[in-house]
Coordinates of C-alpha atoms in Angstrom, one line a residue:
Chain A
X22 CA 47.2 -5.2 1.6
X23 CA 46.5 -6.2 5.2
X24 CA 46.7 -9.8 4.1
X25 CA 50.0 -9.3 2.5
X26 CA 51.3 -7.8 5.7
X27 CA 49.8 -10.7 7.6
X28 CA 51.5 -13.3 5.3
X29 CA 54.8 -11.5 5.6
X30 CA 54.5 -11.4 9.4
X31 CA 53.8 -15.1 9.7
X32 CA 56.6 -15.9 7.3
X33 CA 59.0 -13.6 9.1
X34 CA 58.4 -15.2 12.5
X35 CA 59.0 -18.7 11.1
X36 CA 62.2 -17.7 9.6
X37 CA 63.3 -15.9 12.7
X38 CA 62.7 -19.1 14.7
X39 CA 64.6 -21.1 12.1
X40 CA 67.5 -18.7 12.4
X41 CA 67.5 -19.0 16.2
X42 CA 67.6 -22.8 16.0
X43 CA 71.1 -23.4 14.5
X44 CA 71.1 -26.9 15.9
X45 CA 68.1 -27.8 13.8
X46 CA 69.7 -26.3 10.7
X47 CA 72.8 -28.5 11.1
X48 CA 71.2 -31.7 12.2
X49 CA 68.7 -31.7 9.4
X50 CA 71.5 -31.4 6.9
X51 CA 73.5 -34.2 8.5
X52 CA 71.0 -36.9 7.3
X53 CA 70.9 -36.1 3.6
X54 CA 74.7 -35.5 3.5
X55 CA 75.2 -38.9 5.2
X56 CA 73.1 -40.5 2.5
X57 CA 75.0 -38.6 -0.2
X58 CA 78.3 -39.9 1.1
X59 CA 77.4 -43.4 2.1
X60 CA 75.3 -44.3 -0.9
X61 CA 77.0 -42.2 -3.3
X62 CA 80.6 -43.3 -2.6
X63 CA 79.7 -46.7 -1.3
X64 CA 77.6 -47.9 -4.2
X65 CA 79.1 -45.9 -7.0
X66 CA 81.8 -48.5 -7.6
X67 CA 79.6 -51.5 -7.7
X68 CA 76.7 -50.0 -9.6
X69 CA 78.5 -48.9 -12.7
X70 CA 76.9 -46.5 -15.1
X71 CA 73.1 -46.0 -14.8
X72 CA 73.1 -44.0 -18.0
X73 CA 75.8 -42.7 -20.3
X74 CA 78.1 -40.5 -18.1
X75 CA 76.0 -41.0 -15.0
X76 CA 77.4 -43.0 -12.2
X77 CA 75.4 -43.7 -9.0
X78 CA 77.0 -40.7 -7.2
X79 CA 75.8 -38.4 -9.9
X80 CA 72.4 -40.1 -10.1
X81 CA 71.7 -39.8 -6.4
X82 CA 72.8 -36.2 -5.9
X83 CA 69.6 -34.5 -7.4
X84 CA 67.6 -37.1 -5.5
X85 CA 69.2 -36.0 -2.3
X86 CA 68.4 -32.3 -3.0
X87 CA 64.8 -33.4 -3.6
X88 CA 64.8 -35.4 -0.4
X89 CA 66.2 -32.5 1.7
X90 CA 63.5 -30.2 0.3
X91 CA 60.9 -32.9 1.0
X92 CA 61.9 -33.6 4.6
X93 CA 62.2 -29.9 5.5
X94 CA 59.0 -28.9 3.8
X95 CA 57.1 -31.8 5.3
X96 CA 58.4 -31.0 8.8
X97 CA 57.2 -27.4 8.5
X98 CA 53.8 -28.7 9.7
X99 CA 55.4 -29.4 13.1
X100 CA 55.5 -25.7 13.8
X101 CA 51.7 -25.7 13.7
X102 CA 51.4 -28.6 16.1
X103 CA 54.1 -26.9 18.3
X104 CA 52.3 -23.6 18.3
X105 CA 49.1 -25.4 19.4
X106 CA 50.9 -27.2 22.2
X107 CA 52.6 -24.0 23.4
X108 CA 49.5 -21.8 23.0
X109 CA 50.9 -19.4 20.4
X110 CA 48.4 -20.7 17.8
X111 CA 45.7 -18.9 19.8
X112 CA 47.4 -15.6 19.5
X113 CA 47.5 -16.2 15.7
X114 CA 43.9 -17.4 15.5
X115 CA 42.4 -14.4 17.3
X116 CA 44.4 -11.9 15.4
X117 CA 42.5 -9.8 12.8
X118 CA 44.2 -11.4 9.8
X119 CA 42.5 -13.8 7.6
X120 CA 43.1 -17.5 8.1
X121 CA 43.9 -17.7 4.4
X122 CA 46.8 -15.4 5.0
X123 CA 47.9 -17.5 8.0
X124 CA 48.0 -20.7 5.9
X125 CA 49.8 -18.9 3.1
X126 CA 52.4 -17.3 5.4
X127 CA 53.0 -20.7 7.1
X128 CA 53.4 -22.4 3.7
X129 CA 55.8 -19.8 2.3
X130 CA 57.8 -19.9 5.6
X131 CA 58.2 -23.7 5.4
X132 CA 59.0 -23.5 1.7
X133 CA 61.7 -20.8 2.3
X134 CA 63.3 -22.8 5.0
X135 CA 63.3 -25.9 2.8
X136 CA 64.8 -23.9 0.0
X137 CA 67.6 -22.7 2.3
X138 CA 68.3 -26.3 3.4
X139 CA 68.3 -27.5 -0.2
X140 CA 70.7 -24.7 -1.2
X141 CA 73.0 -25.6 1.7
X142 CA 73.2 -29.1 0.2
X143 CA 74.2 -27.6 -3.1
X144 CA 76.9 -25.5 -1.3
X145 CA 78.3 -28.5 0.5
X146 CA 78.1 -30.9 -2.4
X147 CA 81.5 -30.1 -3.9
X148 CA 83.1 -31.1 -0.6
X149 CA 81.8 -34.6 -1.2
X150 CA 83.0 -34.8 -4.8
X151 CA 79.7 -34.0 -6.5
X152 CA 79.7 -31.1 -9.0
X153 CA 77.0 -29.5 -11.1
X154 CA 77.0 -26.7 -13.7
X155 CA 76.4 -23.4 -11.9
X156 CA 74.5 -22.0 -14.8
X157 CA 71.5 -24.1 -14.0
X158 CA 71.0 -22.3 -10.6
X159 CA 68.5 -19.7 -12.0
X160 CA 66.3 -22.5 -13.0
X161 CA 67.1 -25.0 -10.3
X162 CA 66.3 -22.7 -7.3
X163 CA 62.8 -21.7 -8.6
X164 CA 62.1 -25.4 -9.3
X165 CA 63.2 -26.3 -5.8
X166 CA 61.0 -23.6 -4.4
X167 CA 57.9 -24.8 -6.2
X168 CA 58.4 -28.3 -5.0
X169 CA 59.0 -26.9 -1.5
X170 CA 55.8 -24.9 -1.6
X171 CA 53.7 -27.8 -2.7
X172 CA 55.1 -30.1 0.1
X173 CA 55.1 -27.4 2.7
X174 CA 51.4 -26.8 2.0
X175 CA 50.9 -30.5 2.6
X176 CA 52.9 -30.4 5.8
X177 CA 50.9 -27.4 7.1
X178 CA 47.6 -29.0 6.2
X179 CA 48.5 -32.2 8.1
X180 CA 49.9 -30.1 11.0
X181 CA 46.7 -28.2 11.3
X182 CA 44.6 -31.3 11.4
X183 CA 46.7 -33.4 13.8
X184 CA 46.4 -32.1 17.3
X185 CA 49.1 -34.0 19.3
X186 CA 52.8 -34.0 18.9
X187 CA 53.0 -37.8 19.1
X188 CA 50.4 -38.4 16.5
X189 CA 52.0 -35.9 14.2
X190 CA 55.3 -37.6 14.4
X191 CA 53.8 -41.0 13.7
X192 CA 51.9 -39.7 10.7
X193 CA 54.9 -37.9 9.4
X194 CA 57.1 -41.1 9.5
X195 CA 54.3 -43.2 8.0
X196 CA 54.0 -40.8 5.1
X197 CA 57.5 -39.5 4.7
X198 CA 59.5 -42.6 4.2
X199 CA 57.3 -44.2 1.5
X200 CA 57.2 -40.8 -0.2
X201 CA 61.0 -40.7 -0.2
X202 CA 61.7 -44.3 -1.1
X203 CA 59.0 -44.5 -3.8
X204 CA 60.1 -41.3 -5.6
X205 CA 63.2 -42.2 -7.5
X206 CA 65.6 -40.7 -5.0
X207 CA 67.6 -43.9 -4.6
X208 CA 66.9 -45.9 -7.8
X209 CA 65.7 -45.2 -11.3
X210 CA 62.0 -45.6 -11.6
X211 CA 61.9 -47.4 -15.0
X212 CA 61.7 -51.2 -14.9
X213 CA 59.9 -51.5 -11.6
X214 CA 57.4 -54.2 -10.7
X215 CA 53.8 -53.2 -11.5
X216 CA 52.6 -52.4 -8.0
X217 CA 55.7 -50.3 -7.2
X218 CA 55.4 -48.6 -10.6
X219 CA 51.8 -47.5 -9.8
X220 CA 52.8 -46.2 -6.3
X221 CA 55.8 -44.3 -7.7
X222 CA 53.7 -42.6 -10.3
X223 CA 50.9 -41.5 -8.0
X224 CA 53.5 -40.1 -5.7
X225 CA 53.8 -36.3 -6.5
X226 CA 57.3 -36.2 -5.1
X227 CA 58.5 -38.4 -8.0
X228 CA 57.8 -35.5 -10.4
X229 CA 59.6 -33.1 -8.2
X230 CA 62.7 -35.3 -8.0
X231 CA 62.5 -35.9 -11.7
X232 CA 62.4 -32.2 -12.6
X233 CA 65.4 -31.5 -10.3
X234 CA 67.3 -34.5 -11.8
X235 CA 66.6 -33.4 -15.4
X236 CA 68.0 -30.0 -14.6
X237 CA 71.1 -31.2 -12.8
X238 CA 72.0 -34.0 -15.2
X239 CA 70.9 -32.3 -18.4
X240 CA 67.9 -33.5 -20.4
X241 CA 69.6 -36.3 -22.3
X242 CA 71.0 -38.6 -19.7
X243 CA 68.1 -37.9 -17.5
X244 CA 65.7 -38.9 -20.3
X245 CA 67.1 -42.4 -20.1
X246 CA 66.2 -42.5 -16.4
X247 CA 63.0 -40.5 -16.7
X248 CA 59.4 -41.2 -15.9
X249 CA 57.3 -42.5 -18.7
X250 CA 53.5 -42.5 -18.4
X251 CA 51.7 -44.6 -21.1
X252 CA 54.8 -44.4 -23.3
X253 CA 55.3 -40.7 -22.9
X254 CA 58.5 -39.4 -21.2
X255 CA 57.8 -36.5 -18.9
X256 CA 59.5 -33.2 -19.6
X257 CA 60.5 -30.7 -16.9
X258 CA 57.5 -28.6 -17.7
X259 CA 55.1 -31.5 -17.4
X260 CA 56.7 -32.6 -14.2
X261 CA 56.3 -29.1 -12.8
X262 CA 52.7 -28.9 -13.8
X263 CA 51.9 -32.0 -11.8
X264 CA 53.8 -30.6 -8.8
X265 CA 52.0 -27.3 -9.2
X266 CA 48.6 -28.9 -9.4
X267 CA 49.3 -31.0 -6.3
X268 CA 50.6 -27.8 -4.6
X269 CA 47.4 -25.9 -5.4
X270 CA 45.3 -28.7 -4.0
X271 CA 47.3 -28.7 -0.8
X272 CA 47.3 -25.0 -0.4
X273 CA 43.5 -24.9 -0.8
X274 CA 43.2 -27.7 1.8
X275 CA 45.6 -25.9 4.2
X276 CA 43.6 -22.7 3.8
X277 CA 40.3 -24.5 4.4
X278 CA 41.8 -26.3 7.4
X279 CA 42.9 -23.1 9.0
X280 CA 39.6 -21.4 8.2
X281 CA 37.8 -24.1 10.2
X282 CA 40.1 -24.1 13.2
X283 CA 38.3 -23.6 16.5
Chain B
X15 CA 19.5 -4.3 21.2
X16 CA 20.5 -0.8 22.3
X17 CA 23.7 0.8 20.9
X18 CA 25.2 1.7 24.3
X19 CA 26.3 -1.8 25.3
X20 CA 29.8 -2.8 24.4
X21 CA 29.0 -6.5 24.7
X22 CA 25.6 -7.9 24.0
X23 CA 24.9 -11.6 24.5
X24 CA 21.5 -13.1 23.8
X25 CA 20.5 -16.7 24.4
X26 CA 23.9 -18.0 23.8
X27 CA 24.2 -21.8 23.6
X28 CA 27.2 -24.0 23.0
X29 CA 26.6 -27.7 22.9
X30 CA 29.1 -30.6 22.7
X31 CA 27.0 -33.6 21.7
X32 CA 24.2 -33.5 24.2
X33 CA 26.1 -31.6 26.9
X34 CA 25.5 -27.8 27.0
X35 CA 28.7 -26.2 28.2
X36 CA 27.0 -22.8 27.8
X37 CA 23.2 -23.0 28.2
X38 CA 21.0 -20.1 27.2
X39 CA 23.1 -17.2 28.5
X40 CA 22.0 -13.6 28.2
X41 CA 23.7 -10.5 29.5
X42 CA 25.2 -7.2 28.4
X43 CA 28.2 -5.2 29.4
X44 CA 28.5 -1.4 29.6
X45 CA 31.5 0.5 28.1
X46 CA 34.2 1.0 30.7
X47 CA 32.9 -1.5 33.0
X48 CA 34.8 -4.2 34.8
X49 CA 32.6 -7.3 34.3
X50 CA 33.4 -10.5 36.2
X51 CA 32.3 -13.9 35.2
X52 CA 32.5 -16.0 38.3
X53 CA 32.1 -19.7 38.7
X54 CA 33.9 -22.9 39.5
X55 CA 36.1 -24.7 37.0
X56 CA 33.9 -26.2 34.3
X57 CA 31.1 -23.8 34.7
X58 CA 31.4 -22.6 31.1
X59 CA 33.4 -19.4 31.6
X60 CA 36.2 -20.2 29.2
X61 CA 33.8 -21.5 26.6
X62 CA 31.9 -18.2 26.9
X63 CA 35.1 -16.2 26.4
X64 CA 36.1 -18.4 23.5
X65 CA 32.8 -17.8 21.8
X66 CA 33.0 -14.0 22.4
X67 CA 36.5 -13.7 21.0
X68 CA 35.6 -15.8 17.9
X69 CA 37.7 -18.8 18.7
X70 CA 34.6 -21.0 18.9
X71 CA 31.3 -20.8 17.2
X72 CA 28.1 -20.8 19.2
X73 CA 25.5 -23.6 18.6
X74 CA 22.8 -21.0 18.7
X75 CA 22.2 -17.5 20.1
X76 CA 23.7 -14.2 19.2
X77 CA 26.5 -12.0 20.5
X78 CA 27.8 -8.5 19.5
X79 CA 31.0 -6.9 20.6
X80 CA 31.3 -3.2 19.9
X81 CA 28.3 -3.6 17.6
X82 CA 30.0 -6.3 15.5
X83 CA 28.5 -9.8 15.2
X84 CA 30.9 -12.5 16.6
X85 CA 30.0 -14.9 13.8
X86 CA 29.5 -12.8 10.7
X87 CA 32.0 -9.9 11.5
X88 CA 34.9 -11.8 13.0
X89 CA 37.6 -9.5 11.5
X90 CA 36.1 -6.4 13.1
X91 CA 35.5 -8.2 16.4
X92 CA 39.1 -9.4 16.6
X93 CA 40.5 -5.9 15.8
X94 CA 38.7 -4.4 18.8
X95 CA 39.4 -7.0 21.5
X96 CA 42.5 -7.9 23.5
X97 CA 43.0 -11.2 25.2
X98 CA 45.0 -12.7 28.0
X99 CA 44.4 -16.4 27.9
X100 CA 44.3 -18.9 30.8
X101 CA 47.3 -20.7 29.4
X102 CA 50.4 -19.0 28.1
X103 CA 50.4 -18.0 24.5
X104 CA 53.7 -16.3 23.9
X105 CA 56.4 -17.5 21.5
X106 CA 59.0 -18.5 24.0
X107 CA 61.8 -18.6 21.5
X108 CA 61.4 -15.0 20.5
X109 CA 62.3 -12.0 22.6
X110 CA 59.8 -9.8 24.4
X111 CA 60.2 -7.2 21.7
X112 CA 59.8 -9.7 18.9
X113 CA 56.6 -11.0 20.5
X114 CA 55.2 -7.5 20.7
X115 CA 56.4 -6.7 17.2
X116 CA 54.5 -9.7 15.8
X117 CA 51.4 -8.6 17.6
X118 CA 51.6 -5.0 16.3
X119 CA 52.0 -6.2 12.8
X120 CA 49.1 -8.6 12.7
X121 CA 46.9 -6.0 14.4
X122 CA 47.8 -3.4 11.8
X123 CA 49.3 -0.9 14.1
X124 CA 50.8 1.8 11.8
X125 CA 54.6 1.6 11.6
X126 CA 54.9 5.2 13.0
X127 CA 53.1 4.2 16.2
X128 CA 54.7 0.8 16.8
X129 CA 57.9 1.8 18.6
X130 CA 56.1 4.3 20.9
X131 CA 53.3 1.9 21.8
X132 CA 55.7 -1.0 22.4
X133 CA 57.8 1.1 24.7
X134 CA 54.7 2.4 26.5
X135 CA 53.2 -1.0 27.3
X136 CA 56.5 -2.7 28.1
X137 CA 57.5 0.0 30.5
X138 CA 54.2 -0.4 32.3
X139 CA 54.6 -4.1 33.0
X140 CA 58.2 -5.1 32.6
X141 CA 61.7 -4.2 33.4
X142 CA 62.4 -2.4 30.1
X143 CA 66.0 -3.7 30.1
X144 CA 64.9 -7.2 29.5
X145 CA 63.1 -6.4 26.3
X146 CA 65.7 -8.2 24.2
X147 CA 65.7 -11.3 26.2
X148 CA 64.2 -14.5 25.0
X149 CA 60.8 -15.1 26.7
X150 CA 61.8 -18.6 27.7
X151 CA 64.0 -17.0 30.4
X152 CA 61.2 -15.1 32.0
X153 CA 59.4 -16.0 35.2
X154 CA 55.7 -17.0 35.2
X155 CA 54.7 -13.6 36.5
X156 CA 56.8 -11.8 33.9
X157 CA 55.3 -13.8 31.1
X158 CA 51.8 -13.1 32.3
X159 CA 52.5 -9.4 32.5
X160 CA 54.1 -9.5 29.0
X161 CA 50.9 -11.1 27.7
X162 CA 48.9 -8.4 29.3
X163 CA 51.1 -5.8 27.7
X164 CA 50.6 -7.5 24.4
X165 CA 46.9 -7.6 24.8
X166 CA 46.9 -3.9 25.2
X167 CA 49.2 -3.0 22.4
X168 CA 46.5 -2.3 19.9
X169 CA 44.3 -0.3 22.4
X170 CA 41.4 -2.8 22.4
X171 CA 37.9 -1.6 23.4
X172 CA 37.4 -4.7 25.4
X173 CA 40.1 -6.7 27.2
X174 CA 39.3 -10.3 28.0
X175 CA 41.1 -11.8 30.9
X176 CA 40.6 -15.5 31.4
X177 CA 41.8 -16.3 34.9
X178 CA 44.6 -13.7 34.5
X179 CA 46.3 -14.3 37.8
X180 CA 46.1 -18.1 37.9
X181 CA 49.2 -19.5 39.5
X182 CA 50.8 -16.2 40.3
X183 CA 52.1 -15.2 43.7
X184 CA 50.1 -12.7 45.7
X185 CA 52.6 -9.9 45.1
X186 CA 52.5 -10.3 41.3
X187 CA 48.7 -10.6 41.5
X188 CA 48.5 -7.2 43.2
X189 CA 50.8 -5.5 40.8
X190 CA 48.8 -6.9 37.9
X191 CA 45.6 -5.7 39.4
X192 CA 46.9 -2.2 40.0
X193 CA 47.8 -2.1 36.4
X194 CA 44.4 -3.4 35.2
X195 CA 42.5 -0.9 37.4
X196 CA 44.7 2.0 36.2
X197 CA 44.0 1.0 32.7
X198 CA 40.3 1.0 33.1
X199 CA 40.5 4.5 34.6
X200 CA 42.8 6.1 32.1
X201 CA 41.8 4.4 28.9
X202 CA 38.2 3.5 29.6
X203 CA 38.9 0.0 28.5
X204 CA 36.1 -2.4 29.2
X205 CA 37.4 -5.4 31.1
X206 CA 35.8 -8.8 30.9
X207 CA 37.2 -11.1 33.4
X208 CA 36.7 -14.7 34.5
X209 CA 37.9 -15.9 37.8
X210 CA 37.3 -18.3 40.5
X211 CA 39.2 -16.2 43.1
X212 CA 36.7 -14.5 45.3
X213 CA 38.9 -11.5 46.2
X214 CA 39.5 -10.9 42.5
X215 CA 35.9 -10.9 41.6
X216 CA 35.4 -8.1 44.2
X217 CA 37.2 -5.7 41.8
X218 CA 34.4 -6.0 39.3
X219 CA 31.6 -3.5 38.9
X220 CA 29.2 -6.3 38.2
X221 CA 29.5 -10.0 38.5
X222 CA 27.7 -12.7 36.6
X223 CA 27.6 -16.0 38.5
X224 CA 27.8 -19.0 36.3
X225 CA 27.2 -22.7 37.2
X226 CA 26.9 -25.7 34.9
X227 CA 26.6 -23.5 31.9
X228 CA 23.9 -21.2 33.2
X229 CA 23.9 -17.7 34.5
X230 CA 22.4 -17.9 37.9
X231 CA 22.9 -14.3 39.1
X232 CA 24.1 -11.0 37.8
X233 CA 24.7 -7.9 39.9
X234 CA 27.2 -5.7 41.7
X235 CA 29.3 -7.5 44.4
X236 CA 27.5 -5.5 47.1
X237 CA 24.1 -6.4 46.0
X238 CA 25.1 -10.1 45.6
X239 CA 26.5 -10.1 49.1
X240 CA 23.3 -8.4 50.3
X241 CA 21.5 -11.4 49.2
X242 CA 23.1 -13.3 52.0
X243 CA 22.1 -10.6 54.5
X244 CA 23.6 -10.3 57.9
X245 CA 26.7 -12.1 59.1
X246 CA 28.0 -15.6 58.5
X247 CA 28.7 -17.9 61.4
X248 CA 30.5 -21.1 60.9
X249 CA 31.0 -23.7 63.6
X250 CA 32.2 -27.2 64.0
X251 CA 30.9 -29.4 66.8
X252 CA 31.4 -32.9 68.2
X253 CA 28.2 -34.0 66.5
X254 CA 27.4 -31.9 63.5
X255 CA 24.2 -33.7 62.7
X256 CA 22.7 -33.2 66.1
X257 CA 23.9 -29.5 66.1
X258 CA 22.1 -28.9 62.9
X259 CA 18.8 -30.4 64.2
X260 CA 19.1 -28.3 67.3
X261 CA 19.7 -25.1 65.3
X262 CA 16.6 -25.8 63.2
X263 CA 14.4 -26.6 66.1
X264 CA 15.5 -24.1 68.7
X265 CA 16.6 -21.1 66.7
X266 CA 14.6 -21.6 63.5
X267 CA 17.8 -21.4 61.5
X268 CA 18.4 -23.2 58.2
X269 CA 22.1 -24.2 58.3
X270 CA 24.2 -25.3 55.3
X271 CA 26.7 -28.1 55.8
X272 CA 29.8 -28.2 53.8
X273 CA 33.3 -29.6 54.3
X274 CA 32.9 -30.3 58.0
X275 CA 31.5 -26.8 58.7
X276 CA 28.1 -25.8 59.7
X277 CA 27.4 -22.3 58.5
X278 CA 24.4 -20.1 58.6
X279 CA 23.5 -16.4 58.3
X280 CA 22.2 -14.3 61.1
X281 CA 21.3 -10.6 61.4
X282 CA 23.5 -9.7 64.4
X283 CA 26.1 -12.3 64.6
X284 CA 28.2 -10.9 67.5
X285 CA 25.2 -10.8 69.8
X286 CA 24.1 -14.3 68.8
X287 CA 27.3 -16.1 69.5
X288 CA 27.1 -15.9 73.4
X289 CA 23.5 -17.1 73.2
X290 CA 24.5 -20.0 71.0
X291 CA 27.4 -21.0 73.2
X292 CA 25.2 -21.0 76.3
X293 CA 22.2 -22.6 74.6
X294 CA 23.6 -25.3 72.3
X295 CA 23.5 -28.8 73.9
X296 CA 26.1 -30.2 71.5
X297 CA 29.7 -29.3 72.4
X298 CA 31.2 -26.6 70.1
X299 CA 34.7 -27.2 68.9
X300 CA 35.2 -23.9 67.0
X301 CA 33.1 -21.0 66.0
X302 CA 33.8 -18.0 63.8
X303 CA 32.0 -14.9 62.6
X304 CA 32.6 -13.0 59.4
X305 CA 31.0 -10.7 56.8
X306 CA 29.5 -12.6 53.9
X307 CA 31.7 -13.2 50.9
X308 CA 30.9 -14.1 47.3
X309 CA 31.6 -17.6 48.2
X310 CA 28.7 -17.5 50.6
X311 CA 26.6 -16.0 47.9
X312 CA 27.6 -18.8 45.6
X313 CA 26.7 -21.4 48.2
X314 CA 23.4 -19.8 48.8
X315 CA 22.6 -19.7 45.0
X316 CA 23.7 -23.2 44.1
X317 CA 23.9 -25.2 47.3
X318 CA 27.6 -25.9 46.8
X319 CA 30.8 -24.0 47.2
X320 CA 33.0 -22.6 44.5
X321 CA 35.8 -24.8 45.5
X322 CA 33.9 -28.0 45.0
X323 CA 36.6 -29.1 42.6
X324 CA 36.2 -32.8 42.3
X325 CA 32.9 -32.9 40.5
X326 CA 33.9 -29.9 38.5
X327 CA 37.1 -31.2 37.0
X328 CA 35.2 -34.3 36.0
X329 CA 32.6 -32.1 34.2
X330 CA 35.4 -30.0 32.7
X331 CA 37.1 -33.1 31.4
X332 CA 33.9 -34.3 29.7
X333 CA 33.5 -30.8 28.0
X334 CA 37.1 -30.9 26.9
X335 CA 36.8 -34.4 25.4
X336 CA 33.6 -33.5 23.6
X337 CA 35.3 -30.4 22.3
X338 CA 38.1 -32.4 20.9
X339 CA 35.8 -34.9 19.5
X340 CA 33.8 -32.2 17.7
X341 CA 36.9 -30.5 16.4
X342 CA 38.1 -33.7 14.8
X343 CA 34.9 -34.4 13.0

């Protein structure tokens, strides 16, 4: 019971800080929206149809949702580095709540913020000429949240290991861009050269993006663009199992890392 | 170990590689006591506090707070201690109230008590009207007072204050101390304090003097000052070397020399000064007489003054780097 309260308190503080920082909310949306407009509109004409009924604009939209969730989740680790730099981490570490609860609260906080950002992309999408069936929302939002949880846990884990702001920023960029570019956000992942194919398939983000894409585009056109492993095309459920397994691993690592903080 | 001590420390050691930041320290603190840990920067005060409040694990040795083991019963220890750190630890983007609210929730203060306690501590230290302001807009003194209020919110049995008035103006320091002393009287809170300000250490019931990771003395300020005995005379002369030799040979005095000042203790200082002025061959530039301070005690115990900062900060930097190194591994 105490731990649930602890998780809630940590989560609540992160959301409160997010809410205070409206500038961050807007600027972190600008980047994905820019991609959506520039790539979507710019390349749609010249790329033609990627699958029956799917032009590049349509193709890239679910990818951009995935990317937004990824960037925001990943960046949630910054809050740990930040708290260390400004001393607040000590207040958290000497509090009589378990470190497991701290890691869980931080992960859920980061995931919730990522879900909000992803949802905002959904809200703004029609303004940029991208539409999607509203009836998928009850499935889409939980899927986005699962992806957000897995990646937030990774962000929190890295944030708790890396002590300086500068190093954290460097590591984030080093990891984030390959994870975005090699995840099928910007191009279909079938017919890739072997080395790239391998990297794409060991990237957990690939499966998150694929599950979102299958939901948004519908199973059939997405299947043509989907991920095949040893001849087997991944279903949404299989995608999500991989994401969940990765998420569990990261949550455990984050909890261990907080437990060993001095 | 007897039950009556609120803090029990036995043979505590903290090593970073081969460097012992805390080296076999043993002491105990009585309930309701103001206990001061005095020493220069890098003496191991903060490391000791970090171990006691479960932020850092000892290499060996044992410590109990309120009967709870600081390694095996961390949860219980954390619940019964309050902390004011050397460096600020507030969330500056939240308001004073929000910071306190976070604290009361993670310390399991029942919802029914929260508002009342928050109001109580805030009114003690802060203009209550500023409770909804973001902490970033507060002055250094206000932040420190708010931290103190936060540390008290859950009515800790022991309040740890690590250099609580560092960098504060004298007026704020006095107000803070008024508050701390009042608290000890009314609530019976045990206060564990580190400082390198002499005048602050004087507030303590007992003082443990620490140097290079070791405890070198532990007693009340009066007894410690009694160790020096008599008055302190400091003088500077045109030839300090010669003056020192003269003092040794003619008056059988063992002077200390530090920072361009010759100083020594003597039973009846005010009577000795005229004798000295008449008798000393070396020309005296200045002479002063004062009651012994803890700084003199420190000099007597260690052969150097508390404010010998240069060597210390170097030592501290080594400890810090070792700590970082160890945390990374």
